[in-house]
Amino acid sequence: MAGNVVELNDGTFDEHIKDGLCLIDFWAPWCGPCRSQTPIIEGLAGKVGDKVKIGKLNVEEAPQTATKYSVMSIPTLIVFKDGEEIKRLVGVQNEETLLEALGI
């Protein structure tokens, strides 16, 4: 992944979100809107630096985590703070909306 975006899976997800502020993009490679979201996420990662951990979770490769968080549509972007979901956005989101969701 480009920039500070971390590719997550069922085994790494909980560890990644447990501390601090995190934005996770739930996506799949066949999803056109998800592909549109990717450059926005990568640009955001460059802007927020170490303030926010940003990850992507392929729902086809990590079905347990997608099911655990009831992800029904993709892209779904979830903001976590210290392991707890604090905000959920469904569909392609622009950078401004994501910064607002992160409180930045």
CSV table of N, CA and C in Angstrom, one decimal:
chain,number,residue,atom,x,y,z
A,1,MET,N,0.8,-1.2,0.0
A,1,MET,CA,0.0,0.0,0.0
A,1,MET,C,0.9,1.2,0.0
A,2,ALA,N,0.4,2.3,-0.6
A,2,ALA,CA,1.1,3.5,-0.7
A,2,ALA,C,1.0,4.3,0.6
A,3,GLY,N,2.0,5.1,0.8
A,3,GLY,CA,2.1,6.0,2.0
A,3,GLY,C,2.0,5.2,3.3
A,4,ASN,N,1.2,5.7,4.2
A,4,ASN,CA,1.0,5.1,5.5
A,4,ASN,C,-0.2,4.2,5.6
A,5,VAL,N,-0.7,3.7,4.5
A,5,VAL,CA,-1.9,2.9,4.5
A,5,VAL,C,-1.5,1.4,4.7
A,6,VAL,N,-2.0,0.8,5.7
A,6,VAL,CA,-1.6,-0.6,6.0
A,6,VAL,C,-2.7,-1.6,5.6
A,7,GLU,N,-2.3,-2.6,4.9
A,7,GLU,CA,-3.2,-3.7,4.4
A,7,GLU,C,-3.5,-4.6,5.6
A,8,LEU,N,-4.7,-4.7,6.0
A,8,LEU,CA,-5.1,-5.6,7.2
A,8,LEU,C,-5.7,-6.8,6.8
A,9,ASN,N,-5.8,-7.8,7.7
A,9,ASN,CA,-6.5,-9.0,7.5
A,9,ASN,C,-7.2,-9.4,8.9
A,10,ASP,N,-7.8,-10.6,8.9
A,10,ASP,CA,-8.5,-11.0,10.1
A,10,ASP,C,-7.5,-11.1,11.3
A,11,GLY,N,-6.3,-11.5,11.0
A,11,GLY,CA,-5.3,-11.7,12.1
A,11,GLY,C,-4.7,-10.5,12.6
A,12,THR,N,-4.6,-9.4,11.8
A,12,THR,CA,-4.0,-8.2,12.2
A,12,THR,C,-4.9,-7.0,12.6
A,13,PHE,N,-6.2,-7.2,12.3
A,13,PHE,CA,-7.1,-6.1,12.5
A,13,PHE,C,-7.2,-5.6,13.9
A,14,ASP,N,-7.5,-6.4,14.8
A,14,ASP,CA,-7.7,-6.0,16.2
A,14,ASP,C,-6.5,-5.3,16.8
A,15,GLU,N,-5.3,-5.8,16.5
A,15,GLU,CA,-4.1,-5.2,17.0
A,15,GLU,C,-3.9,-3.8,16.4
A,16,HIS,N,-4.3,-3.6,15.2
A,16,HIS,CA,-4.1,-2.3,14.5
A,16,HIS,C,-5.0,-1.2,15.1
A,17,ILE,N,-6.3,-1.6,15.4
A,17,ILE,CA,-7.2,-0.6,15.9
A,17,ILE,C,-7.3,-0.4,17.4
A,18,LYS,N,-6.5,-1.2,18.2
A,18,LYS,CA,-6.7,-1.1,19.6
A,18,LYS,C,-6.3,0.2,20.3
A,19,ASP,N,-5.3,0.9,19.7
A,19,ASP,CA,-4.8,2.1,20.3
A,19,ASP,C,-4.9,3.3,19.4
A,20,GLY,N,-5.4,4.4,19.9
A,20,GLY,CA,-5.4,5.6,19.1
A,20,GLY,C,-6.5,5.7,18.1
A,21,LEU,N,-6.4,6.7,17.2
A,21,LEU,CA,-7.4,7.0,16.2
A,21,LEU,C,-7.1,6.2,14.9
A,22,CYS,N,-8.0,5.5,14.4
A,22,CYS,CA,-7.8,4.7,13.2
A,22,CYS,C,-9.0,4.9,12.2
A,23,LEU,N,-8.6,4.9,10.9
A,23,LEU,CA,-9.6,4.9,9.8
A,23,LEU,C,-9.4,3.7,9.0
A,24,ILE,N,-10.5,2.8,8.9
A,24,ILE,CA,-10.3,1.6,8.1
A,24,ILE,C,-11.3,1.6,6.9
A,25,ASP,N,-10.7,1.3,5.8
A,25,ASP,CA,-11.5,1.3,4.5
A,25,ASP,C,-11.8,-0.2,4.2
A,26,PHE,N,-13.1,-0.6,4.3
A,26,PHE,CA,-13.5,-2.0,4.0
A,26,PHE,C,-13.8,-1.9,2.5
A,27,TRP,N,-13.1,-2.8,1.7
A,27,TRP,CA,-13.2,-2.7,0.3
A,27,TRP,C,-13.1,-4.1,-0.3
A,28,ALA,N,-13.2,-4.2,-1.7
A,28,ALA,CA,-12.9,-5.4,-2.5
A,28,ALA,C,-12.3,-5.0,-3.8
A,29,PRO,N,-11.4,-5.7,-4.4
A,29,PRO,CA,-10.8,-5.4,-5.6
A,29,PRO,C,-11.7,-5.2,-6.8
A,30,TRP,N,-12.9,-5.9,-6.8
A,30,TRP,CA,-13.8,-5.8,-8.0
A,30,TRP,C,-14.8,-4.6,-7.9
A,31,CYS,N,-14.7,-3.9,-6.8
A,31,CYS,CA,-15.6,-2.8,-6.5
A,31,CYS,C,-15.1,-1.5,-7.1
A,32,GLY,N,-15.9,-1.0,-8.1
A,32,GLY,CA,-15.5,0.2,-8.8
A,32,GLY,C,-15.4,1.4,-7.8
A,33,PRO,N,-16.4,1.7,-7.0
A,33,PRO,CA,-16.4,2.8,-6.0
A,33,PRO,C,-15.2,2.6,-5.1
A,34,CYS,N,-14.9,1.4,-4.7
A,34,CYS,CA,-13.7,1.2,-3.8
A,34,CYS,C,-12.4,1.6,-4.5
A,35,ARG,N,-12.3,1.3,-5.8
A,35,ARG,CA,-11.1,1.7,-6.5
A,35,ARG,C,-11.0,3.3,-6.6
A,36,SER,N,-12.2,3.9,-6.6
A,36,SER,CA,-12.2,5.4,-6.6
A,36,SER,C,-11.8,5.9,-5.2
A,37,GLN,N,-12.1,5.2,-4.2
A,37,GLN,CA,-11.8,5.6,-2.8
A,37,GLN,C,-10.3,5.5,-2.5
A,38,THR,N,-9.6,4.6,-3.1
A,38,THR,CA,-8.2,4.3,-2.8
A,38,THR,C,-7.3,5.5,-2.9
A,39,PRO,N,-7.3,6.3,-4.0
A,39,PRO,CA,-6.4,7.5,-4.0
A,39,PRO,C,-6.8,8.5,-3.0
A,40,ILE,N,-8.0,8.6,-2.6
A,40,ILE,CA,-8.5,9.6,-1.6
A,40,ILE,C,-7.9,9.2,-0.3
A,41,ILE,N,-8.0,7.9,0.0
A,41,ILE,CA,-7.4,7.3,1.3
A,41,ILE,C,-5.9,7.5,1.3
A,42,GLU,N,-5.2,7.3,0.2
A,42,GLU,CA,-3.8,7.4,0.2
A,42,GLU,C,-3.4,8.9,0.3
A,43,GLY,N,-4.1,9.8,-0.3
A,43,GLY,CA,-3.8,11.2,-0.1
A,43,GLY,C,-4.0,11.6,1.3
A,44,LEU,N,-5.1,11.1,1.9
A,44,LEU,CA,-5.4,11.5,3.3
A,44,LEU,C,-4.3,11.0,4.3
A,45,ALA,N,-3.8,9.8,4.0
A,45,ALA,CA,-2.7,9.2,4.8
A,45,ALA,C,-1.5,10.1,4.8
A,46,GLY,N,-1.2,10.7,3.6
A,46,GLY,CA,-0.1,11.6,3.5
A,46,GLY,C,-0.3,12.9,4.3
A,47,LYS,N,-1.5,13.3,4.4
A,47,LYS,CA,-1.8,14.5,5.2
A,47,LYS,C,-1.8,14.4,6.7
A,48,VAL,N,-2.4,13.2,7.2
A,48,VAL,CA,-2.6,13.1,8.6
A,48,VAL,C,-1.3,12.5,9.3
A,49,GLY,N,-0.4,12.0,8.5
A,49,GLY,CA,0.8,11.5,9.1
A,49,GLY,C,0.6,10.5,10.2
A,50,ASP,N,1.3,10.7,11.4
A,50,ASP,CA,1.2,9.8,12.5
A,50,ASP,C,0.0,10.1,13.4
A,51,LYS,N,-0.8,11.1,13.1
A,51,LYS,CA,-2.0,11.4,14.0
A,51,LYS,C,-3.1,10.3,13.9
A,52,VAL,N,-3.2,9.7,12.7
A,52,VAL,CA,-4.2,8.7,12.5
A,52,VAL,C,-3.6,7.5,11.8
A,53,LYS,N,-3.9,6.3,12.3
A,53,LYS,CA,-3.5,5.1,11.6
A,53,LYS,C,-4.6,4.8,10.5
A,54,ILE,N,-4.2,4.5,9.3
A,54,ILE,CA,-5.1,4.2,8.2
A,54,ILE,C,-4.9,2.9,7.7
A,55,GLY,N,-5.9,2.1,7.5
A,55,GLY,CA,-5.8,0.7,7.0
A,55,GLY,C,-6.9,0.4,6.0
A,56,LYS,N,-6.6,-0.6,5.2
A,56,LYS,CA,-7.6,-1.1,4.3
A,56,LYS,C,-7.8,-2.6,4.6
A,57,LEU,N,-9.0,-3.1,4.5
A,57,LEU,CA,-9.4,-4.5,4.8
A,57,LEU,C,-10.2,-5.0,3.6
A,58,ASN,N,-9.6,-5.9,2.9
A,58,ASN,CA,-10.3,-6.6,1.8
A,58,ASN,C,-11.3,-7.5,2.4
A,59,VAL,N,-12.6,-7.2,2.1
A,59,VAL,CA,-13.7,-8.0,2.8
A,59,VAL,C,-13.7,-9.5,2.3
A,60,GLU,N,-13.2,-9.7,1.1
A,60,GLU,CA,-13.2,-11.1,0.6
A,60,GLU,C,-12.1,-11.9,1.3
A,61,GLU,N,-11.0,-11.3,1.6
A,61,GLU,CA,-9.9,-12.0,2.3
A,61,GLU,C,-10.0,-12.0,3.8
A,62,ALA,N,-10.9,-11.1,4.3
A,62,ALA,CA,-11.1,-11.0,5.8
A,62,ALA,C,-12.6,-11.1,6.1
A,63,PRO,N,-13.3,-12.1,5.8
A,63,PRO,CA,-14.7,-12.2,6.0
A,63,PRO,C,-15.1,-12.1,7.5
A,64,GLN,N,-14.3,-12.7,8.4
A,64,GLN,CA,-14.7,-12.7,9.8
A,64,GLN,C,-14.8,-11.2,10.3
A,65,THR,N,-13.8,-10.4,10.0
A,65,THR,CA,-13.8,-9.0,10.5
A,65,THR,C,-15.0,-8.2,9.8
A,66,ALA,N,-15.2,-8.4,8.5
A,66,ALA,CA,-16.3,-7.7,7.9
A,66,ALA,C,-17.6,-8.1,8.5
A,67,THR,N,-17.8,-9.4,8.8
A,67,THR,CA,-19.0,-9.8,9.5
A,67,THR,C,-19.1,-9.3,10.9
A,68,LYS,N,-18.0,-9.3,11.6
A,68,LYS,CA,-18.0,-8.8,13.0
A,68,LYS,C,-18.5,-7.3,13.1
A,69,TYR,N,-18.2,-6.5,12.1
A,69,TYR,CA,-18.6,-5.1,12.0
A,69,TYR,C,-19.8,-4.9,11.1
A,70,SER,N,-20.5,-5.9,10.8
A,70,SER,CA,-21.7,-5.8,10.0
A,70,SER,C,-21.5,-5.0,8.7
A,71,VAL,N,-20.4,-5.2,8.0
A,71,VAL,CA,-20.2,-4.4,6.8
A,71,VAL,C,-21.0,-5.1,5.7
A,72,MET,N,-22.1,-4.4,5.2
A,72,MET,CA,-23.0,-4.9,4.2
A,72,MET,C,-22.7,-4.3,2.8
A,73,SER,N,-22.2,-3.1,2.8
A,73,SER,CA,-22.0,-2.4,1.5
A,73,SER,C,-20.5,-1.9,1.5
A,74,ILE,N,-19.9,-1.9,0.3
A,74,ILE,CA,-18.6,-1.3,0.3
A,74,ILE,C,-18.5,-0.3,-0.8
A,75,PRO,N,-17.7,0.7,-0.7
A,75,PRO,CA,-16.8,0.9,0.5
A,75,PRO,C,-17.5,1.3,1.7
A,76,THR,N,-17.1,0.8,2.8
A,76,THR,CA,-17.5,1.3,4.2
A,76,THR,C,-16.2,1.8,4.9
A,77,LEU,N,-16.3,3.0,5.4
A,77,LEU,CA,-15.1,3.5,6.2
A,77,LEU,C,-15.6,3.7,7.6
A,78,ILE,N,-14.8,3.1,8.5
A,78,ILE,CA,-15.1,3.1,9.9
A,78,ILE,C,-14.0,3.8,10.7
A,79,VAL,N,-14.3,4.8,11.5
A,79,VAL,CA,-13.4,5.4,12.4
A,79,VAL,C,-13.4,4.7,13.8
A,80,PHE,N,-12.3,4.3,14.3
A,80,PHE,CA,-12.2,3.7,15.6
A,80,PHE,C,-11.3,4.5,16.5
A,81,LYS,N,-11.7,4.6,17.7
A,81,LYS,CA,-10.8,5.2,18.7
A,81,LYS,C,-10.6,4.2,19.9
A,82,ASP,N,-9.3,3.9,20.1
A,82,ASP,CA,-9.0,2.9,21.1
A,82,ASP,C,-9.8,1.6,21.0
A,83,GLY,N,-10.0,1.2,19.7
A,83,GLY,CA,-10.7,-0.1,19.5
A,83,GLY,C,-12.2,0.0,19.4
A,84,GLU,N,-12.8,1.1,19.7
A,84,GLU,CA,-14.2,1.3,19.6
A,84,GLU,C,-14.6,2.1,18.4
A,85,GLU,N,-15.7,1.6,17.7
A,85,GLU,CA,-16.2,2.3,16.5
A,85,GLU,C,-16.9,3.6,17.0
A,86,ILE,N,-16.4,4.7,16.4
A,86,ILE,CA,-17.0,6.0,16.7
A,86,ILE,C,-17.8,6.7,15.5
A,87,LYS,N,-17.5,6.2,14.3
A,87,LYS,CA,-18.2,6.8,13.2
A,87,LYS,C,-18.1,5.8,12.0
A,88,ARG,N,-19.2,5.8,11.2
A,88,ARG,CA,-19.2,4.9,10.0
A,88,ARG,C,-19.8,5.7,8.8
A,89,LEU,N,-19.1,5.6,7.7
A,89,LEU,CA,-19.4,6.2,6.5
A,89,LEU,C,-19.6,5.1,5.4
A,90,VAL,N,-20.6,5.2,4.6
A,90,VAL,CA,-20.8,4.2,3.6
A,90,VAL,C,-20.8,4.9,2.2
A,91,GLY,N,-20.1,4.3,1.3
A,91,GLY,CA,-20.0,4.9,-0.1
A,91,GLY,C,-18.7,5.7,-0.2
A,92,VAL,N,-18.4,6.2,-1.4
A,92,VAL,CA,-17.2,7.0,-1.6
A,92,VAL,C,-17.3,8.3,-0.8
A,93,GLN,N,-16.2,8.6,-0.1
A,93,GLN,CA,-16.2,9.9,0.7
A,93,GLN,C,-15.0,10.7,0.2
A,94,ASN,N,-15.2,12.0,0.2
A,94,ASN,CA,-14.1,12.9,-0.2
A,94,ASN,C,-13.2,13.2,1.0
A,95,GLU,N,-12.1,13.7,0.7
A,95,GLU,CA,-11.1,13.9,1.8
A,95,GLU,C,-11.6,14.9,2.9
A,96,GLU,N,-12.3,15.9,2.5
A,96,GLU,CA,-12.9,16.8,3.5
A,96,GLU,C,-13.8,16.1,4.5
A,97,THR,N,-14.7,15.3,3.9
A,97,THR,CA,-15.6,14.5,4.8
A,97,THR,C,-14.8,13.6,5.7
A,98,LEU,N,-13.8,13.0,5.2
A,98,LEU,CA,-13.0,12.1,6.1
A,98,LEU,C,-12.2,12.8,7.2
A,99,LEU,N,-11.7,14.0,6.8
A,99,LEU,CA,-11.0,14.8,7.8
A,99,LEU,C,-12.0,15.2,8.9
A,100,GLU,N,-13.2,15.6,8.5
A,100,GLU,CA,-14.2,16.0,9.5
A,100,GLU,C,-14.6,14.8,10.4
A,101,ALA,N,-14.7,13.6,9.8
A,101,ALA,CA,-15.1,12.4,10.6
A,101,ALA,C,-14.0,12.1,11.6
A,102,LEU,N,-12.7,12.4,11.2
A,102,LEU,CA,-11.6,12.2,12.1
A,102,LEU,C,-11.4,13.3,13.1
A,103,GLY,N,-12.1,14.4,13.0
A,103,GLY,CA,-12.0,15.5,13.9
A,103,GLY,C,-10.7,16.3,13.6
A,104,ILE,N,-10.3,16.3,12.4
A,104,ILE,CA,-9.0,17.0,12.0
A,104,ILE,C,-9.4,18.2,11.2
